[in-house]
Coordinates of C-alpha atoms in Angstrom, one line a residue:
Chain A
M1 CA 0.0 0.0 0.0
P2 CA 1.7 3.3 -1.1
T3 CA 2.5 5.7 1.7
H4 CA 0.8 8.6 -0.2
F5 CA -2.5 6.6 0.0
L6 CA -2.2 6.6 3.8
G7 CA -1.3 10.2 3.9
D8 CA -4.1 11.2 1.6
T9 CA -6.6 9.1 3.5
A10 CA -5.5 10.7 6.8
A11 CA -5.8 14.2 5.4
L12 CA -9.3 13.6 3.9
T13 CA -10.4 11.8 7.0
G14 CA -9.5 14.9 8.9
R15 CA -11.6 16.9 6.6
T16 CA -14.7 14.7 6.9
L17 CA -14.2 14.4 10.7
R18 CA -14.2 18.2 11.0
H19 CA -17.7 18.1 9.3
V20 CA -18.8 15.7 12.0
T21 CA -17.3 17.5 15.0
R22 CA -18.8 20.8 13.8
S23 CA -22.2 19.2 13.8
L24 CA -22.0 16.7 16.7
D25 CA -25.8 16.9 16.9
T26 CA -26.0 14.6 13.8
V27 CA -23.9 12.0 15.6
L28 CA -26.1 12.2 18.7
S29 CA -29.3 12.3 16.8
T30 CA -28.5 8.9 15.3
A31 CA -28.5 7.6 18.8
V32 CA -31.9 9.1 19.7
M33 CA -34.0 6.7 17.8
P34 CA -32.3 3.5 19.1
I35 CA -32.4 5.0 22.7
A36 CA -36.1 5.7 22.3
M37 CA -36.6 2.2 21.1
M38 CA -34.6 0.8 24.0
L39 CA -36.6 2.8 26.5
M40 CA -39.9 1.7 25.0
F41 CA -38.9 -2.0 24.8
V42 CA -37.4 -2.2 28.3
Y43 CA -40.1 -0.2 30.1
V44 CA -43.2 -0.8 28.1
F45 CA -42.8 -4.3 26.6
G46 CA -39.9 -5.7 28.7
G47 CA -42.0 -6.9 31.6
A48 CA -44.2 -8.9 29.3
I49 CA -41.5 -10.4 27.1
D50 CA -40.2 -13.8 28.3
T51 CA -36.6 -14.2 27.4
G52 CA -35.5 -16.4 30.3
R53 CA -33.2 -13.6 31.7
A54 CA -33.5 -11.5 34.8
R55 CA -33.0 -8.2 33.1
Y56 CA -34.5 -7.6 29.6
V57 CA -32.1 -4.7 29.0
D58 CA -29.2 -7.2 29.1
Y59 CA -31.0 -9.2 26.4
L60 CA -32.0 -6.2 24.3
L61 CA -28.8 -4.1 24.1
P62 CA -26.9 -6.1 21.4
G63 CA -29.8 -5.6 19.0
I64 CA -30.1 -1.9 19.8
L65 CA -26.4 -1.5 19.1
L66 CA -26.9 -2.9 15.6
I67 CA -29.9 -0.7 15.0
T68 CA -27.7 2.3 16.1
I69 CA -25.2 1.4 13.4
G70 CA -28.0 0.9 10.9
S71 CA -29.4 4.4 11.5
G72 CA -25.9 5.9 11.7
I73 CA -24.6 4.8 8.4
S74 CA -27.3 6.7 6.5
Y75 CA -25.3 9.9 7.3
T76 CA -22.3 8.5 5.6
A77 CA -24.3 8.0 2.4
F78 CA -25.7 11.5 2.8
R79 CA -22.2 13.1 3.3
L80 CA -20.8 11.3 0.3
F81 CA -23.8 12.3 -1.8
M82 CA -23.4 16.0 -0.8
D83 CA -19.7 15.8 -1.7
L84 CA -20.7 14.4 -5.2
K85 CA -23.3 17.1 -5.7
S86 CA -21.1 20.0 -4.5
G87 CA -18.4 18.9 -7.1
I88 CA -15.7 18.5 -4.5
L89 CA -14.9 15.0 -5.8
E90 CA -14.3 16.5 -9.2
R91 CA -11.8 18.9 -7.6
F92 CA -10.1 16.0 -5.8
R93 CA -9.7 14.2 -9.1
S94 CA -7.6 17.1 -10.5
M95 CA -5.2 16.7 -7.5
P96 CA -2.5 14.1 -7.0
I97 CA -4.7 12.1 -4.6
A98 CA -5.1 8.3 -4.4
G99 CA -8.6 7.7 -5.8
S100 CA -9.9 5.3 -3.2
S101 CA -8.7 7.5 -0.3
V102 CA -11.7 9.7 -0.8
L103 CA -14.0 6.8 0.0
W104 CA -11.8 5.5 2.8
A105 CA -12.0 8.9 4.4
H106 CA -15.8 8.7 4.5
V107 CA -15.7 5.1 5.8
L108 CA -13.3 5.9 8.6
T109 CA -15.3 9.0 9.6
S110 CA -18.4 6.7 9.7
L111 CA -16.5 4.4 12.0
V112 CA -15.6 7.2 14.4
A113 CA -19.1 8.7 14.4
N114 CA -20.8 5.3 14.9
L115 CA -18.5 4.4 17.7
I116 CA -19.4 7.7 19.5
S117 CA -23.1 6.9 19.0
L118 CA -22.5 3.4 20.4
V119 CA -20.8 4.7 23.5
V120 CA -23.8 7.0 24.1
V121 CA -26.2 4.1 23.7
V122 CA -24.2 1.9 26.1
A123 CA -24.0 4.7 28.6
V124 CA -27.8 5.1 28.5
A125 CA -28.2 1.3 28.9
L126 CA -26.0 1.4 32.0
L127 CA -28.3 4.0 33.5
M128 CA -31.2 1.7 32.7
G129 CA -29.7 -1.1 34.6
F130 CA -27.6 -2.9 32.0
R131 CA -24.7 -4.9 33.6
S132 CA -22.1 -7.2 32.0
G133 CA -20.1 -9.9 33.7
A134 CA -17.6 -9.9 30.9
G135 CA -13.9 -9.2 31.2
V136 CA -11.6 -7.1 29.0
L137 CA -11.2 -9.7 26.3
P138 CA -14.9 -10.3 25.6
W139 CA -15.4 -6.6 25.5
L140 CA -12.6 -6.3 22.9
G141 CA -14.3 -9.1 21.0
V142 CA -17.6 -7.1 21.0
A143 CA -15.8 -4.0 19.9
G144 CA -14.1 -6.0 17.1
I145 CA -17.4 -7.4 15.8
L146 CA -19.1 -4.0 16.0
V147 CA -16.2 -2.4 14.1
L148 CA -16.4 -5.1 11.4
F149 CA -20.2 -4.6 11.2
I150 CA -19.8 -0.8 10.9
L151 CA -17.3 -1.2 8.1
A152 CA -19.4 -3.7 6.2
L153 CA -22.5 -1.6 6.4
T154 CA -20.6 1.6 5.7
W155 CA -19.4 0.2 2.4
I156 CA -23.1 -0.5 1.5
A157 CA -23.8 3.2 2.4
V158 CA -21.0 4.2 0.1
I159 CA -22.7 2.4 -2.8
A160 CA -26.0 4.2 -1.9
G161 CA -24.2 7.6 -1.7
L162 CA -22.6 7.1 -5.1
S163 CA -25.8 5.7 -6.7
A164 CA -28.5 7.9 -5.3
S165 CA -30.2 10.4 -7.6
S166 CA -31.8 12.6 -4.9
V167 CA -31.3 13.5 -1.2
D168 CA -34.5 11.7 -0.4
G169 CA -33.3 8.5 -2.0
V170 CA -30.0 8.5 -0.1
G171 CA -31.3 7.2 3.2
V172 CA -33.8 4.7 1.8
F173 CA -31.2 1.8 1.7
S174 CA -30.9 1.9 5.5
Y175 CA -34.6 1.0 6.1
P176 CA -34.1 -2.7 5.5
L177 CA -31.0 -2.6 7.7
I178 CA -33.0 -1.1 10.5
F179 CA -35.8 -3.6 9.9
L180 CA -33.7 -6.8 9.9
P181 CA -33.1 -6.7 13.7
F182 CA -36.8 -6.9 14.3
V183 CA -37.1 -10.3 12.6
S184 CA -34.1 -11.7 14.5
S185 CA -33.2 -12.7 18.1
A186 CA -32.6 -9.0 18.9
F187 CA -35.9 -8.5 20.7
V188 CA -37.3 -11.9 21.5
P189 CA -35.9 -15.5 21.4
T190 CA -36.4 -17.0 17.9
A191 CA -37.8 -20.2 19.6
T192 CA -41.0 -18.2 20.4
M193 CA -41.6 -17.4 16.7
P194 CA -43.8 -19.5 14.3
G195 CA -42.0 -21.8 11.8
P196 CA -41.3 -19.7 8.6
V197 CA -40.5 -16.5 10.6
R198 CA -38.3 -18.5 12.9
W199 CA -36.4 -20.1 10.0
F200 CA -35.8 -16.7 8.4
A201 CA -34.7 -15.2 11.8
E202 CA -32.3 -18.0 12.5
N203 CA -30.7 -17.8 9.1
Q204 CA -30.2 -14.1 8.6
P205 CA -27.0 -12.2 9.6
V206 CA -28.3 -10.1 12.5
T207 CA -29.3 -13.1 14.7
S208 CA -25.8 -14.7 14.7
I209 CA -24.2 -11.3 15.3
V210 CA -26.6 -10.4 18.1
D211 CA -26.2 -13.9 19.7
T212 CA -22.4 -13.6 19.6
I213 CA -22.4 -10.1 21.2
R214 CA -25.0 -11.3 23.8
S215 CA -22.9 -14.3 24.8
L216 CA -19.7 -12.2 25.0
L217 CA -21.3 -9.6 27.2
A218 CA -22.8 -12.3 29.4
G219 CA -19.3 -13.7 29.8
Q220 CA -20.3 -17.0 28.1
P221 CA -18.5 -18.8 25.3
A222 CA -19.9 -17.6 21.9
G223 CA -19.4 -21.0 20.3
G224 CA -20.2 -21.5 16.6
D225 CA -22.3 -18.4 16.4
S226 CA -19.2 -16.2 16.5
W227 CA -17.7 -17.8 13.4
V228 CA -21.0 -17.5 11.5
A229 CA -21.2 -13.8 12.7
L230 CA -17.6 -13.1 11.5
L231 CA -18.3 -14.8 8.2
W232 CA -21.4 -12.7 7.6
C233 CA -19.6 -9.5 8.5
A234 CA -16.5 -10.4 6.4
G235 CA -18.7 -11.6 3.4
I236 CA -20.8 -8.4 3.4
L237 CA -17.7 -6.3 3.8
V238 CA -15.9 -7.9 0.8
I239 CA -18.9 -7.8 -1.5
A240 CA -19.9 -4.2 -0.5
Y241 CA -16.3 -3.0 -0.9
A242 CA -16.0 -4.5 -4.4
G243 CA -19.4 -2.9 -5.3
A244 CA -18.5 0.5 -3.9
M245 CA -15.2 0.5 -5.8
A246 CA -17.0 -0.5 -9.0
A247 CA -19.6 2.3 -8.4
Y248 CA -16.9 4.8 -7.8
R249 CA -15.0 3.9 -10.9
R250 CA -18.2 4.3 -12.9
K251 CA -18.9 7.6 -11.3
I252 CA -15.4 9.1 -12.1
A253 CA -15.1 7.6 -15.5
Chain B
M1 CA -73.4 15.7 3.0
V2 CA -71.9 17.7 0.1
I3 CA -68.7 18.4 2.2
T4 CA -68.6 14.8 3.3
G5 CA -68.8 13.7 -0.4
R6 CA -65.9 16.1 -1.2
N7 CA -63.7 14.6 1.5
L8 CA -64.6 11.1 0.5
R9 CA -63.7 11.8 -3.1
R10 CA -60.4 13.1 -2.0
L11 CA -59.7 9.7 -0.4
V12 CA -60.6 7.9 -3.6
R13 CA -58.4 10.3 -5.7
V14 CA -55.5 10.2 -3.1
P15 CA -55.4 6.6 -2.0
T16 CA -52.1 7.1 -0.2
L17 CA -54.2 8.6 2.6
I18 CA -56.0 5.3 3.1
V19 CA -52.7 3.4 2.6
F20 CA -51.1 5.5 5.4
A21 CA -54.0 4.8 7.7
T22 CA -53.8 1.0 7.1
V23 CA -50.3 -0.1 6.2
Q24 CA -48.7 0.9 9.5
P25 CA -51.3 -0.8 11.6
V26 CA -51.2 -3.9 9.4
L27 CA -47.4 -4.0 9.8
F28 CA -47.8 -3.7 13.6
V29 CA -50.3 -6.6 13.6
L30 CA -47.9 -8.8 11.7
L31 CA -44.8 -7.8 13.6
F32 CA -46.4 -8.2 17.0
T33 CA -48.3 -11.4 16.2
Y34 CA -45.6 -13.3 14.4
V35 CA -42.3 -11.9 15.8
F36 CA -43.1 -10.8 19.4
G37 CA -46.4 -12.5 20.0
G38 CA -44.9 -15.9 21.0
A39 CA -42.9 -14.2 23.8
I40 CA -45.9 -12.1 25.2
R41 CA -48.5 -14.2 27.1
P42 CA -51.3 -12.1 28.5
S43 CA -53.2 -14.0 31.2
G44 CA -56.6 -15.3 30.2
V45 CA -56.0 -15.0 26.4
E46 CA -55.2 -18.0 24.3
H47 CA -54.0 -16.2 21.2
Y48 CA -52.1 -13.0 21.5
V49 CA -53.7 -11.6 18.3
D50 CA -57.1 -11.5 20.2
F51 CA -55.4 -9.4 22.8
L52 CA -53.6 -7.2 20.3
L53 CA -56.3 -6.4 17.7
P54 CA -58.6 -4.2 19.8
G55 CA -55.5 -2.0 20.5
I56 CA -54.7 -1.9 16.8
F57 CA -58.2 -0.7 16.1
V58 CA -57.5 2.4 18.2
L59 CA -54.0 2.7 16.8
A60 CA -55.3 2.6 13.2
I61 CA -58.1 5.2 13.9
A62 CA -55.7 7.5 15.8
F63 CA -53.1 7.4 13.0
G64 CA -55.8 8.1 10.5
A65 CA -57.3 10.9 12.6
S66 CA -54.0 12.9 12.4
Q67 CA -54.9 13.4 8.7
T68 CA -58.0 15.4 9.7
G69 CA -55.9 18.2 11.1
V70 CA -53.6 18.1 8.0
A71 CA -56.6 18.4 5.6
I72 CA -58.2 21.3 7.5
A73 CA -54.9 23.1 7.8
D74 CA -54.3 22.5 4.1
D75 CA -57.8 23.9 3.2
L76 CA -57.0 27.0 5.3
A77 CA -53.6 27.5 3.7
T78 CA -54.9 27.0 0.1
G79 CA -57.9 29.4 0.6
M80 CA -60.5 26.7 0.2
I81 CA -62.2 27.7 3.4
D82 CA -62.5 31.3 2.1
R83 CA -64.2 30.0 -1.0
F84 CA -66.7 28.1 1.2
R85 CA -67.5 31.3 3.0
A86 CA -68.8 32.8 -0.3
L87 CA -71.3 29.9 -0.7
P88 CA -74.7 29.7 1.0
M89 CA -73.9 26.9 3.4
T90 CA -73.9 26.3 7.2
R91 CA -70.7 27.4 8.8
S92 CA -70.2 24.2 10.8
A93 CA -70.8 22.0 7.7
V94 CA -67.1 22.1 6.9
L95 CA -66.1 20.6 10.2
A96 CA -69.1 18.2 10.5
G97 CA -68.6 17.0 6.9
R98 CA -64.9 16.4 7.6
T99 CA -65.7 14.3 10.7
V100 CA -68.4 12.3 9.0
A101 CA -66.0 11.5 6.1
D102 CA -63.5 10.4 8.7
A103 CA -66.1 8.1 10.3
V104 CA -66.7 6.5 6.9
R105 CA -62.9 6.1 6.3
N106 CA -62.6 4.6 9.9
L107 CA -65.3 2.1 9.2
F108 CA -63.4 1.0 6.1
V109 CA -60.1 0.8 8.0
L110 CA -61.8 -1.2 10.9
L111 CA -63.3 -3.7 8.5
L112 CA -60.0 -4.1 6.7
M113 CA -58.1 -4.6 10.0
T114 CA -60.8 -7.1 11.1
G115 CA -60.3 -8.9 7.8
V116 CA -56.5 -9.0 8.3
G117 CA -57.0 -10.1 11.9
Y118 CA -59.4 -13.0 10.8
A119 CA -56.8 -14.1 8.3
I120 CA -54.2 -14.6 11.0
G121 CA -56.5 -16.1 13.7
F122 CA -58.3 -13.3 15.4
R123 CA -61.9 -13.9 16.5
F124 CA -64.8 -12.0 18.2
H125 CA -65.5 -14.2 21.2
A126 CA -68.5 -12.5 22.6
G127 CA -71.0 -12.8 19.8
P128 CA -72.2 -10.5 17.0
V129 CA -73.9 -7.9 19.2
A130 CA -70.7 -7.3 21.2
A131 CA -68.7 -7.3 17.9
A132 CA -71.0 -4.6 16.5
G133 CA -70.6 -2.8 19.8
A134 CA -66.8 -2.9 19.5
I135 CA -66.9 -1.5 16.0
G136 CA -69.4 1.2 17.1
L137 CA -67.3 2.2 20.1
A138 CA -64.2 2.3 17.9
L139 CA -66.1 4.6 15.5
L140 CA -67.1 6.9 18.4
I141 CA -63.4 7.0 19.5
G142 CA -62.6 8.1 15.9
V143 CA -65.2 10.9 16.0
A144 CA -63.7 12.3 19.2
L145 CA -60.2 12.1 17.7
S146 CA -61.3 13.7 14.5
W147 CA -62.7 16.7 16.4
I148 CA -59.5 17.0 18.4
N149 CA -57.4 17.0 15.2
A150 CA -59.8 19.4 13.5
L151 CA -59.2 21.8 16.3
V152 CA -55.4 21.3 15.9
G153 CA -55.7 22.0 12.2
L154 CA -57.6 25.2 12.9
L155 CA -55.0 26.3 15.5
V156 CA -51.8 25.7 13.6
H157 CA -52.8 26.7 10.0
D158 CA -49.9 24.6 8.6
A159 CA -50.3 21.1 7.3
E160 CA -46.9 19.7 8.3
T161 CA -47.2 21.1 11.9
A162 CA -50.8 19.8 12.1
G163 CA -49.6 16.3 11.1
L164 CA -46.8 16.3 13.8
A165 CA -49.0 17.9 16.5
G166 CA -51.7 15.2 15.8
L167 CA -49.4 12.3 15.6
M168 CA -46.8 12.8 18.4
P169 CA -49.3 12.7 21.3
V170 CA -50.9 9.6 19.7
I171 CA -47.6 7.7 19.5
V172 CA -46.8 8.5 23.1
L173 CA -50.3 7.6 24.4
V174 CA -50.7 4.4 22.4
F175 CA -47.3 3.0 23.4
T176 CA -47.8 3.9 27.1
S177 CA -51.1 2.1 27.2
S178 CA -52.5 -1.5 27.3
T179 CA -52.4 -1.6 23.5
F180 CA -49.6 -4.1 23.1
V181 CA -49.0 -5.6 26.6
P182 CA -51.0 -5.8 29.9
I183 CA -50.2 -2.8 32.0
A184 CA -49.6 -5.1 35.0
T185 CA -46.2 -6.0 33.4
M186 CA -45.0 -2.4 33.4
P187 CA -42.9 -0.8 36.1
G188 CA -44.8 1.1 38.8
W189 CA -44.3 4.7 37.6
L190 CA -45.3 3.8 34.0
R191 CA -48.2 1.7 35.2
A192 CA -49.6 4.6 37.1
F193 CA -49.6 6.7 33.9
A194 CA -50.9 3.8 31.8
E195 CA -53.9 3.3 34.1
I196 CA -55.2 6.9 33.7
N197 CA -54.2 7.0 30.0
P198 CA -57.5 7.4 27.9
V199 CA -56.1 5.0 25.3
T200 CA -55.9 2.3 28.0
V201 CA -59.5 3.0 29.0
T202 CA -60.8 2.7 25.4
V203 CA -58.6 -0.2 24.4
D204 CA -59.7 -2.1 27.5
A205 CA -63.4 -1.4 26.6
L206 CA -62.9 -2.7 23.1
R207 CA -61.0 -5.7 24.4
A208 CA -63.8 -6.6 26.8
L209 CA -66.3 -6.5 23.9
V210 CA -64.0 -8.7 21.8
L211 CA -63.0 -11.2 24.4
G212 CA -66.2 -11.3 26.5
G213 CA -66.5 -11.2 30.2
P214 CA -67.6 -8.1 32.2
T215 CA -67.9 -5.2 29.9
A216 CA -70.2 -2.6 31.4
E217 CA -67.6 -0.7 33.6
H218 CA -65.0 -0.6 30.8
V219 CA -67.5 0.6 28.2
W220 CA -69.0 3.3 30.5
Q221 CA -65.5 4.6 31.3
A222 CA -64.7 4.8 27.6
L223 CA -68.0 6.5 26.7
A224 CA -67.3 9.0 29.5
W225 CA -63.9 9.9 28.0
I226 CA -65.4 10.1 24.5
V227 CA -68.3 12.3 25.6
G228 CA -66.0 14.5 27.7
L229 CA -63.6 15.0 24.8
L230 CA -66.5 15.9 22.5
V231 CA -68.1 18.3 25.0
V232 CA -64.8 20.2 25.2
T233 CA -63.5 20.0 21.6
V234 CA -66.7 20.4 19.5
P235 CA -67.7 23.9 20.8
V236 CA -64.1 25.1 20.9
A237 CA -63.5 23.9 17.3
V238 CA -66.7 25.5 16.0
L239 CA -65.9 28.7 17.8
R240 CA -62.4 28.7 16.4
Y241 CA -63.7 28.0 12.9
R242 CA -66.1 30.9 13.1
R243 CA -63.3 33.2 14.2
T244 CA -61.1 31.9 11.5
V245 CA -63.6 32.5 8.7
A246 CA -64.6 35.8 10.2
G247 CA -61.0 36.9 9.5

């Protein structure tokens, strides 16, 4: 990897990060919807939902973290779309800048912004009674999976940002990503679902990722779920990265 | 009747209004029945969908009612109300026509929701009279909500604000009520609010009519809320309308 690629990426990441730090409200607002959902599910539905655990917030948090990422990445698509519309990418093309570093800057900014949102959500969960018996290593494992998931979804967001024809169309891609956790083990155990719904829930990526995070936070061995989760994240990441690069090449051609 | 006809024609020409009023409640029914329903077990109810649907009736009507304020605010903004002033018609006909049209729309929505419910296992357990009573009570709730939203539309004069002002309280009240889960499962501070929440009162009345068992107390409480709301909002809305058209 050429050194100027790293330098260019660092400089451009600094630029996009400044956009974020100047409007921190956008980062925090991505956490508002998941927090509202967490409050509603814990306090309104939590007492009625049987998960076999003492505290429903402990069961719920992993799914809420994924929803936070799902709602957060739409801002990446929006920022990239605005860069395209403003013509800044055209100006970058005329400079001696590594082509893909423009995209990587947006991706790394998304990573930072989403991690801030996740910290806010975890802080609220702690106030609501969330507790974890996990040590440092399991927490690092959770962080690793979340980082991988953010990167995978952010590259999907890059495709959306490059392909959208209007501001309204930019965020539409994130709706299925926010919806998927609902038909998974995020809110209720899949064993309580009827046949076809249960089959779908057990074989979609969110369930394995949620179950892995839940096991790690509970200080239990994640087992085979962790490998399935990693494969899903890595698979989505590779395909989305390839798709984003192809879309970018088409855009600048 | 003429104004009612105008509002009903609008529903036919802009079917997205009906779609908005039905798609979200249908999604809630499917999500809560098939995804969450197996993990929620209200006592004395065999199938969760029987517990859920009376609440969804109120949800569907409340979501739809928010469009009343939007329509009236829109009529004000576009000058339609001013054109009505120039015609030889009763002043209150605009509001009355709007709420009657809403009642017709609500009847359609209720029948559609009942159809969806029946397709996934919902049943009226207390016989046809109680079933008709449940539909009638739901329509009365709709009338009360329509008048509230009509007043909102007259107060804010802006369609977008009217939509938000009509929808936000509904979302809060519906989710902090017995719509989805028994309030006995909620923490104390929330249960205290849920017990006095008018949505809980009306949902419990509908649920009693659907599931059977003692209904009188629930129904009287719901009717008291409906009458109380109408007694307050109808005169205020009519007065506000007269002031608005008087310039």
